Amino acid sequence: MDSFKALLIEEHEGKVGHRFVDMTRADLDAGEVVIRVAYSSINFKDALAATGAGKIIRRFPCVGGIDLSGTVLESADPRFQPGDPVIATSFDIGVAHHGGYAELARVPADWVVPLPAGLSLYDAMALGTAGFTAALGIVRMEENGLTPDKGPVIVTGATGGVGSLAVDMLAQRGYRVVALTGKESEADYLRGLGAAEVMLRQDLDLSRIRPLDRARWAGAVDNLGGDVLAWIASTMEQGGTIASIGLAASMSLNTTVAPFILRGVSLLGIDSGYIREPYRSGVWQRLASDLRPPHLARMSRSIPFADLPATFDEYISGRAKGRVVVEVAGG
Ligand SMILES: NC(=O)c1ccc[n+]([C@@H]2O[C@H](COP(=O)([O-])OP(=O)(O)OC[C@H]3O[C@@H](n4cnc5c(N)ncnc54)[C@H](OP(=O)(O)O)[C@@H]3O)[C@@H](O)[C@H]2O)c1
């Protein structure tokens, strides 16, 4: 493959934009593993990066796409051989190192994970960083003592990628899942993924958050941050656990220490980006086994590579639902 297609994110006079370009291997960043990219995906972070709605890109120009799955073409690292199906997500991919929105990628071997048995290259991107992060949040909460008998788990931003996957995985593990969403029209979708109850964000009074309120949640997967996270902290049960994953609503957190010192609540920070081996492959193995979301096909759809630029706005405006797989070169 001498020349290949890529979606390049550039900055001109302080303005960030993206366009399809033809690249050659010589344009790629350094790394031991060359991968023919089959699929990528869209995460909230990808949309922020490509449109400049968030300061995500740390090195311009940069091929976008924080996720990719594909087949090894060449490897200077003995852990990988030509023909191996692999996944590469996180680290600097798509933010400071050319990413998955290209037919060819070259990345350090430490960023590559073998495709677990039981997952296809397509499944791997239907999961992507969103699935990896939802699973990591659940693993960390359970390491902190969360079990289904402790009480309900609330998932915020529930119709989004991380949210849909967290609802599905938690329900399948026997948790009573309460899905918090801004989309009234998607209640049936969320119940179909296993939510026992659907709450609407617009029904919450976030103008009066008390230090401690009625205790309701044993666990929480939060994709929003801001007032919603502050409200969750104030309504956690004794010994409850929050996985703080996202900032789709706000980067701020204005709360008190009351939930932490009077109810023993744990606020776990979840960073999918720099978790290393063997933890990283371990979480991927679990995504192919006991944490595999049963409704992955129902919550994901695919788009041709050419349609990628037109899809980012759904994410920026909060209309995104489930997961979008990008057919870069196909499986
Ligand atoms: N910590 C990590 O390692 C890590 C990894 C992956 C993602 N994340 C973060 O997790 C969050 C979710 O990521 P994602 O890829 O699942 O995003 P996504 O697919 O775009 O979903 C985000 C969802 O949040 C809700 N939402 C969006 N904008 C909002 C706003 N302004 N106010 C309130 N709610 C809003 C919407 O769901 P409803 O309408 O159902 O509420 C939306 O579907 C993002 O902040 C992302 O950056 C972090």
Coordinates of C-alpha atoms in Angstrom, one line a residue, residues 25-327:
R25 CA 4.1 5.2 4.8
A26 CA 6.9 7.8 5.2
D27 CA 4.3 10.2 6.7
L28 CA 3.5 7.8 9.6
D29 CA 4.8 8.2 13.1
A30 CA 7.4 5.8 14.5
G31 CA 6.5 2.4 15.9
E32 CA 7.3 -1.3 15.7
V33 CA 4.0 -2.5 14.3
V34 CA 2.4 -1.6 10.9
I35 CA -1.3 -2.3 10.8
R36 CA -3.8 -2.4 7.9
V37 CA -6.7 -0.7 9.6
A38 CA -10.1 -2.5 9.2
Y39 CA -12.3 -0.4 11.5
S40 CA -12.1 2.6 13.7
S41 CA -14.9 4.1 15.8
I42 CA -16.2 7.5 17.1
N43 CA -15.9 8.5 20.7
F44 CA -16.9 11.9 22.2
K45 CA -13.1 12.7 22.3
D46 CA -12.7 12.0 18.6
A47 CA -15.5 14.5 17.8
L48 CA -14.0 17.1 20.1
A49 CA -10.5 16.5 18.5
A50 CA -11.6 16.6 14.8
T51 CA -13.8 19.7 15.2
G52 CA -11.7 21.6 17.7
A53 CA -14.6 21.8 20.1
G54 CA -12.2 20.6 22.7
K55 CA -8.4 21.1 23.0
I56 CA -7.6 17.4 22.5
I57 CA -4.9 17.3 19.8
R58 CA -1.4 17.7 21.2
R59 CA 0.5 17.6 17.9
F60 CA -0.7 19.1 14.6
P61 CA -1.2 17.8 12.0
C62 CA -2.5 14.5 13.4
V63 CA -4.6 11.7 11.8
G64 CA -7.6 11.4 14.1
G65 CA -9.2 8.3 15.6
I66 CA -8.3 7.1 19.1
D67 CA -9.3 3.5 18.3
L68 CA -8.4 1.1 15.5
S69 CA -8.6 -2.7 14.8
G70 CA -6.9 -4.4 12.0
T71 CA -4.3 -6.9 10.8
V72 CA -0.6 -6.7 11.3
L73 CA 1.4 -6.1 8.1
E74 CA 4.9 -5.8 9.6
S75 CA 6.2 -6.1 13.1
A76 CA 9.7 -5.4 14.5
D77 CA 8.5 -6.8 17.9
P78 CA 8.4 -10.5 18.4
R79 CA 5.0 -10.3 20.2
F80 CA 3.3 -9.7 16.9
Q81 CA 3.5 -11.4 13.5
P82 CA 2.1 -10.5 10.0
G83 CA -1.5 -11.6 9.8
D84 CA -2.3 -11.2 13.5
P85 CA -5.6 -9.5 14.3
V86 CA -5.0 -6.7 16.8
I87 CA -6.5 -3.7 18.6
A88 CA -4.8 -0.4 19.3
T89 CA -6.4 2.3 21.4
S90 CA -5.4 5.0 23.9
F91 CA -2.0 6.3 24.7
D92 CA -1.2 9.0 22.1
I93 CA -3.2 7.5 19.3
G94 CA -5.2 10.0 17.4
V95 CA -4.1 12.9 19.7
A96 CA -0.3 13.1 19.4
H97 CA 0.4 10.1 17.1
H98 CA -1.3 9.4 13.8
G99 CA -4.5 7.4 14.6
G100 CA -7.1 5.1 13.3
Y101 CA -8.8 7.3 10.7
A102 CA -6.3 6.0 8.1
E103 CA -6.0 2.8 6.0
L104 CA -2.6 2.3 7.5
A105 CA -1.2 2.8 11.0
R106 CA 2.2 2.4 12.6
V107 CA 2.3 2.3 16.4
P108 CA 4.6 1.2 19.3
A109 CA 4.1 -2.4 20.1
D110 CA 3.3 -1.6 23.7
W111 CA 0.1 0.1 22.5
V112 CA -1.1 -3.0 20.6
V113 CA -3.3 -5.7 22.1
P114 CA -4.0 -9.1 20.5
L115 CA -7.7 -9.4 19.4
P116 CA -9.2 -11.7 22.1
A117 CA -10.7 -15.0 20.9
G118 CA -14.5 -14.6 20.4
L119 CA -14.3 -11.0 19.3
S120 CA -14.3 -9.9 15.6
L121 CA -12.4 -6.9 14.4
Y122 CA -15.8 -5.2 14.0
D123 CA -16.9 -6.1 17.6
A124 CA -13.6 -4.7 18.9
M125 CA -14.5 -1.3 17.4
A126 CA -18.2 -1.5 18.4
L127 CA -16.7 -1.7 21.9
G128 CA -13.6 0.6 21.3
T129 CA -12.4 2.9 24.0
A130 CA -16.0 3.3 25.2
G131 CA -16.4 -0.4 25.9
F132 CA -12.9 -0.6 27.4
T133 CA -13.6 2.3 29.7
A134 CA -17.1 1.1 30.8
A135 CA -15.5 -2.3 31.6
L136 CA -12.6 -0.7 33.4
G137 CA -15.1 1.3 35.5
I138 CA -17.0 -1.9 36.4
V139 CA -13.8 -3.8 37.2
R140 CA -12.5 -0.9 39.4
M141 CA -15.9 -0.6 41.2
E142 CA -16.1 -4.3 41.9
E143 CA -12.5 -4.3 43.1
N144 CA -13.8 -1.7 45.5
G145 CA -16.5 -4.0 46.8
L146 CA -19.5 -3.3 44.6
T147 CA -21.8 -6.4 44.2
P148 CA -25.3 -6.6 42.8
D149 CA -26.8 -7.2 46.3
K150 CA -25.5 -3.9 47.6
G151 CA -28.1 -1.9 45.7
P152 CA -28.8 0.0 42.4
V153 CA -26.2 1.4 40.1
I154 CA -26.9 4.7 38.2
V155 CA -25.4 5.3 34.8
T156 CA -25.4 8.9 33.4
G157 CA -25.2 9.9 29.8
A158 CA -26.9 6.5 29.4
T159 CA -27.6 6.6 25.7
G160 CA -24.0 7.5 24.7
G161 CA -21.3 5.0 23.9
V162 CA -19.9 4.4 27.4
G163 CA -23.3 4.8 28.9
S164 CA -25.1 2.2 26.7
L165 CA -22.2 -0.3 27.2
A166 CA -22.2 0.2 30.9
V167 CA -26.0 -0.3 31.2
D168 CA -25.8 -3.5 29.2
M169 CA -22.7 -4.9 31.0
L170 CA -24.1 -4.1 34.5
A171 CA -27.6 -5.5 33.8
Q172 CA -26.1 -8.7 32.4
R173 CA -24.0 -9.0 35.7
G174 CA -27.2 -8.9 37.7
Y175 CA -27.2 -5.2 38.8
R176 CA -30.3 -3.2 39.1
V177 CA -29.4 -0.4 36.6
V178 CA -31.0 3.0 36.7
A179 CA -30.3 4.9 33.4
L180 CA -30.1 8.7 33.6
T181 CA -30.6 10.3 30.2
G182 CA -31.6 13.6 28.6
K183 CA -33.5 11.8 25.8
E184 CA -37.1 11.0 26.8
S185 CA -37.6 9.3 23.4
E186 CA -34.9 6.6 24.2
A187 CA -36.5 5.1 27.3
D188 CA -37.4 1.9 25.4
Y189 CA -33.9 1.7 23.9
L190 CA -32.4 1.8 27.5
R191 CA -34.9 -0.7 28.9
G192 CA -34.0 -3.0 25.9
L193 CA -30.4 -2.9 27.1
G194 CA -31.5 -4.0 30.6
A195 CA -32.2 -0.7 32.5
A196 CA -34.7 -1.5 35.2
E197 CA -35.6 2.2 35.5
V198 CA -35.1 5.3 33.3
M199 CA -34.7 8.8 34.8
L200 CA -34.8 12.0 32.9
R201 CA -32.0 14.5 33.6
Q202 CA -34.5 17.4 33.1
D203 CA -36.5 16.1 36.1
L204 CA -33.6 16.6 38.5
D205 CA -33.5 19.9 40.4
L206 CA -29.7 20.5 40.2
S207 CA -30.1 24.1 41.6
R208 CA -30.4 22.8 45.2
I209 CA -27.9 20.0 45.8
R210 CA -27.5 19.3 49.5
P211 CA -24.3 18.0 51.0
L212 CA -26.2 14.8 51.8
D213 CA -29.5 13.7 50.4
R214 CA -31.6 10.5 50.4
A215 CA -29.2 7.7 49.8
R216 CA -30.1 5.7 46.7
W217 CA -27.1 4.3 44.8
A218 CA -24.6 1.6 45.7
G219 CA -22.7 2.4 42.5
A220 CA -22.5 5.1 39.8
V221 CA -20.9 5.3 36.3
D222 CA -20.7 9.0 35.6
N223 CA -20.1 10.3 32.1
L224 CA -21.2 13.9 32.6
G225 CA -19.3 15.5 35.5
G226 CA -20.5 18.9 36.9
D227 CA -23.8 19.2 38.8
V228 CA -24.9 15.7 37.9
L229 CA -21.8 14.2 39.5
A230 CA -22.3 16.5 42.6
W231 CA -25.9 15.3 42.9
I232 CA -24.8 11.7 42.6
A233 CA -22.1 12.1 45.3
S234 CA -24.8 13.5 47.7
T235 CA -27.2 10.6 47.0
M236 CA -24.8 7.6 47.4
E237 CA -25.4 4.9 49.9
Q238 CA -23.0 4.2 52.8
G239 CA -19.8 2.7 51.3
G240 CA -21.0 3.4 47.7
T241 CA -18.6 3.7 44.8
I242 CA -18.6 6.2 41.9
A243 CA -16.6 5.6 38.7
S244 CA -15.9 9.1 37.3
I245 CA -15.4 8.6 33.6
G246 CA -16.5 11.6 31.7
L247 CA -17.1 15.4 31.4
A248 CA -19.7 15.5 28.6
A249 CA -21.7 18.1 30.6
S250 CA -18.8 19.9 32.5
M251 CA -15.2 19.6 33.7
S252 CA -16.2 21.2 37.0
L253 CA -17.1 19.5 40.3
N254 CA -18.6 21.6 43.1
T255 CA -19.4 19.3 46.0
T256 CA -18.6 18.8 49.7
V257 CA -16.6 16.2 51.6
A258 CA -19.7 15.0 53.4
P259 CA -20.4 12.0 51.2
F260 CA -16.7 10.9 51.5
I261 CA -16.2 11.3 55.2
L262 CA -19.7 10.6 56.5
R263 CA -20.9 7.9 54.1
G264 CA -17.5 6.4 53.1
V265 CA -18.2 7.0 49.5
S266 CA -15.3 6.3 47.1
L267 CA -14.8 8.4 44.0
L268 CA -12.7 6.4 41.6
G269 CA -11.0 8.2 38.7
I270 CA -11.1 6.1 35.5
D271 CA -8.4 6.8 32.9
S272 CA -8.5 4.4 30.0
G273 CA -5.6 6.2 28.3
Y274 CA -2.5 5.1 30.1
I275 CA -3.5 1.8 31.8
R276 CA -0.7 -0.6 30.9
E277 CA -0.2 -4.4 30.4
P278 CA -1.2 -6.9 31.8
Y279 CA -4.2 -4.9 33.0
R280 CA -5.1 -3.7 29.5
S281 CA -5.2 -7.1 27.8
G282 CA -7.0 -8.4 30.9
V283 CA -9.8 -6.0 30.5
W284 CA -10.1 -6.8 26.8
Q285 CA -10.2 -10.5 27.6
R286 CA -13.1 -9.9 30.0
L287 CA -14.9 -7.9 27.3
A288 CA -14.8 -11.1 25.2
S289 CA -16.0 -13.2 28.1
D290 CA -17.8 -12.4 31.3
L291 CA -18.2 -8.6 30.6
R292 CA -19.3 -9.1 27.0
P293 CA -22.3 -6.8 26.5
P294 CA -25.2 -9.0 25.1
H295 CA -26.7 -6.2 23.1
L296 CA -23.6 -5.0 21.3
A297 CA -25.1 -5.5 17.8
R298 CA -28.3 -3.7 18.7
M299 CA -26.5 -0.6 20.0
S300 CA -24.0 -0.2 17.2
R301 CA -24.1 0.8 13.6
S302 CA -21.4 1.3 10.9
I303 CA -20.7 4.1 8.5
P304 CA -18.5 4.3 5.4
F305 CA -15.2 6.1 6.0
A306 CA -16.3 8.9 3.7
D307 CA -19.3 9.7 6.0
L308 CA -17.1 10.3 9.0
P309 CA -16.9 14.1 8.9
A310 CA -20.7 14.4 8.7
T311 CA -21.2 12.4 11.8
F312 CA -19.1 14.3 14.4
D313 CA -21.8 16.9 15.1
E314 CA -24.1 14.2 16.7
Y315 CA -21.5 13.9 19.4
I316 CA -20.9 17.6 19.9
S317 CA -24.6 18.3 20.3
G318 CA -25.2 15.4 22.7
R319 CA -27.4 13.5 20.2
A320 CA -25.1 10.5 19.9
K321 CA -26.7 7.2 20.7
G322 CA -24.8 3.9 21.1
R323 CA -21.7 3.2 19.1
V324 CA -20.6 4.1 15.6
V325 CA -18.1 1.8 13.8
V326 CA -16.1 3.4 11.0
E327 CA -15.5 1.1 8.0

